[in-house]
Amino acid sequence: MKKIVIIILFLALGIAGFSGYINYKKHSAKAAVENYLVNEKHISEDNIEKISPFMGNLQGDKNWLVYVKIKGDKKKYYYYKNSKNNKVILESYILNGKEYGK
């Protein structure tokens, strides 16, 4: 009985750790992209209609994509943070249902 409780405890800790890692990566990518848009692209926070991080099922840093929608802009942007050089990179954008890569 004691072994079962210990196994369940370790499994719960593992799942919680993995979930925490995913949430950290998403939050980190979102914060980096938001900072990039405001400070380098000089887009007002009020003009950012939506900014949403998600797992992109791509390799490396591109797995942590951030969807961005700007008010008055028909494009839907997808950014990621390159951890090697600590820069935010435009992965692609969608305009009229067609995807354009950088």
Tab-separated table of C-alpha atoms in Angstrom:
chain	number	residue	atom	x	y	z
A	1	MET	CA	0.000	0.000	0.000
A	2	LYS	CA	2.812	2.386	0.874
A	3	LYS	CA	4.531	1.735	-2.489
A	4	ILE	CA	1.333	2.551	-4.387
A	5	VAL	CA	0.978	5.871	-2.568
A	6	ILE	CA	4.612	6.742	-3.312
A	7	ILE	CA	4.195	5.827	-7.009
A	8	ILE	CA	1.026	7.907	-7.283
A	9	LEU	CA	2.777	10.820	-5.550
A	10	PHE	CA	5.720	10.678	-7.973
A	11	LEU	CA	3.377	10.460	-10.964
A	12	ALA	CA	1.405	13.466	-9.710
A	13	LEU	CA	4.634	15.439	-9.197
A	14	GLY	CA	5.823	14.482	-12.685
A	15	ILE	CA	2.574	15.560	-14.300
A	16	ALA	CA	2.528	18.806	-12.325
A	17	GLY	CA	6.150	19.493	-13.304
A	18	PHE	CA	5.474	18.853	-16.982
A	19	SER	CA	2.373	21.040	-16.901
A	20	GLY	CA	4.337	23.783	-15.167
A	21	TYR	CA	7.060	23.590	-17.820
A	22	ILE	CA	4.504	23.947	-20.633
A	23	ASN	CA	2.848	26.923	-18.923
A	24	TYR	CA	6.257	28.548	-18.328
A	25	LYS	CA	7.286	28.168	-22.001
A	26	LYS	CA	3.968	29.590	-23.225
A	27	HIS	CA	4.101	32.530	-20.812
A	28	SER	CA	7.747	33.213	-21.656
A	29	ALA	CA	7.045	33.239	-25.400
A	30	LYS	CA	3.992	35.484	-24.980
A	31	ALA	CA	5.893	37.980	-22.807
A	32	ALA	CA	8.805	38.106	-25.274
A	33	VAL	CA	6.519	38.670	-28.278
A	34	GLU	CA	4.474	41.314	-26.475
A	35	ASN	CA	7.648	43.118	-25.413
A	36	TYR	CA	8.969	42.919	-28.992
A	37	LEU	CA	5.789	44.353	-30.495
A	38	VAL	CA	5.565	47.227	-28.022
A	39	ASN	CA	9.249	48.173	-27.737
A	40	GLU	CA	10.726	47.306	-31.145
A	41	LYS	CA	7.778	47.514	-33.538
A	42	HIS	CA	6.232	50.425	-31.587
A	43	ILE	CA	2.739	48.948	-31.581
A	44	SER	CA	0.580	50.275	-28.778
A	45	GLU	CA	-0.751	47.681	-26.329
A	46	ASP	CA	-4.231	49.069	-27.065
A	47	ASN	CA	-3.792	48.125	-30.741
A	48	ILE	CA	-3.003	44.498	-29.947
A	49	GLU	CA	-6.410	42.876	-30.317
A	50	LYS	CA	-5.310	39.382	-29.313
A	51	ILE	CA	-2.087	37.694	-28.261
A	52	SER	CA	-2.271	34.012	-27.463
A	53	PRO	CA	0.528	31.440	-26.956
A	54	PHE	CA	0.102	27.809	-27.999
A	55	MET	CA	2.023	24.650	-28.827
A	56	GLY	CA	2.635	24.548	-32.554
A	57	ASN	CA	3.775	20.923	-32.919
A	58	LEU	CA	6.913	22.096	-34.709
A	59	GLN	CA	10.564	21.467	-33.918
A	60	GLY	CA	12.578	23.394	-31.350
A	61	ASP	CA	11.591	26.922	-30.428
A	62	LYS	CA	8.910	27.002	-33.138
A	63	ASN	CA	6.908	24.630	-30.948
A	64	TRP	CA	6.021	27.614	-28.732
A	65	LEU	CA	4.177	29.913	-31.120
A	66	VAL	CA	2.292	33.091	-30.269
A	67	TYR	CA	-0.745	34.148	-32.303
A	68	VAL	CA	-1.083	37.926	-32.699
A	69	LYS	CA	-3.983	39.923	-34.127
A	70	ILE	CA	-3.556	43.692	-34.534
A	71	LYS	CA	-6.588	46.007	-34.705
A	72	GLY	CA	-7.239	47.214	-38.242
A	73	ASP	CA	-4.845	44.671	-39.780
A	74	LYS	CA	-6.275	41.788	-41.816
A	75	LYS	CA	-3.196	39.615	-41.210
A	76	LYS	CA	-2.905	36.990	-38.473
A	77	TYR	CA	0.702	36.764	-37.268
A	78	TYR	CA	2.582	33.845	-35.695
A	79	TYR	CA	5.780	34.599	-33.801
A	80	TYR	CA	8.229	32.560	-31.746
A	81	LYS	CA	11.213	33.349	-29.550
A	82	ASN	CA	14.582	32.009	-30.696
A	83	SER	CA	16.337	30.960	-27.492
A	84	LYS	CA	19.796	30.824	-29.111
A	85	ASN	CA	20.005	34.547	-29.830
A	86	ASN	CA	17.078	35.630	-27.624
A	87	LYS	CA	15.214	37.272	-30.521
A	88	VAL	CA	11.560	37.201	-31.520
A	89	ILE	CA	11.010	35.964	-35.059
A	90	LEU	CA	7.979	36.132	-37.332
A	91	GLU	CA	7.283	32.505	-38.293
A	92	SER	CA	4.434	33.230	-40.705
A	93	TYR	CA	1.296	35.239	-41.279
A	94	ILE	CA	-2.080	34.495	-42.814
A	95	LEU	CA	-3.867	36.855	-45.189
A	96	ASN	CA	-7.185	35.965	-46.839
A	97	GLY	CA	-6.780	32.322	-45.855
A	98	LYS	CA	-3.319	31.938	-47.419
A	99	GLU	CA	-0.234	31.371	-45.279
A	100	TYR	CA	2.974	33.253	-46.027
A	101	GLY	CA	6.282	32.212	-44.470
A	102	LYS	CA	9.080	34.535	-43.625
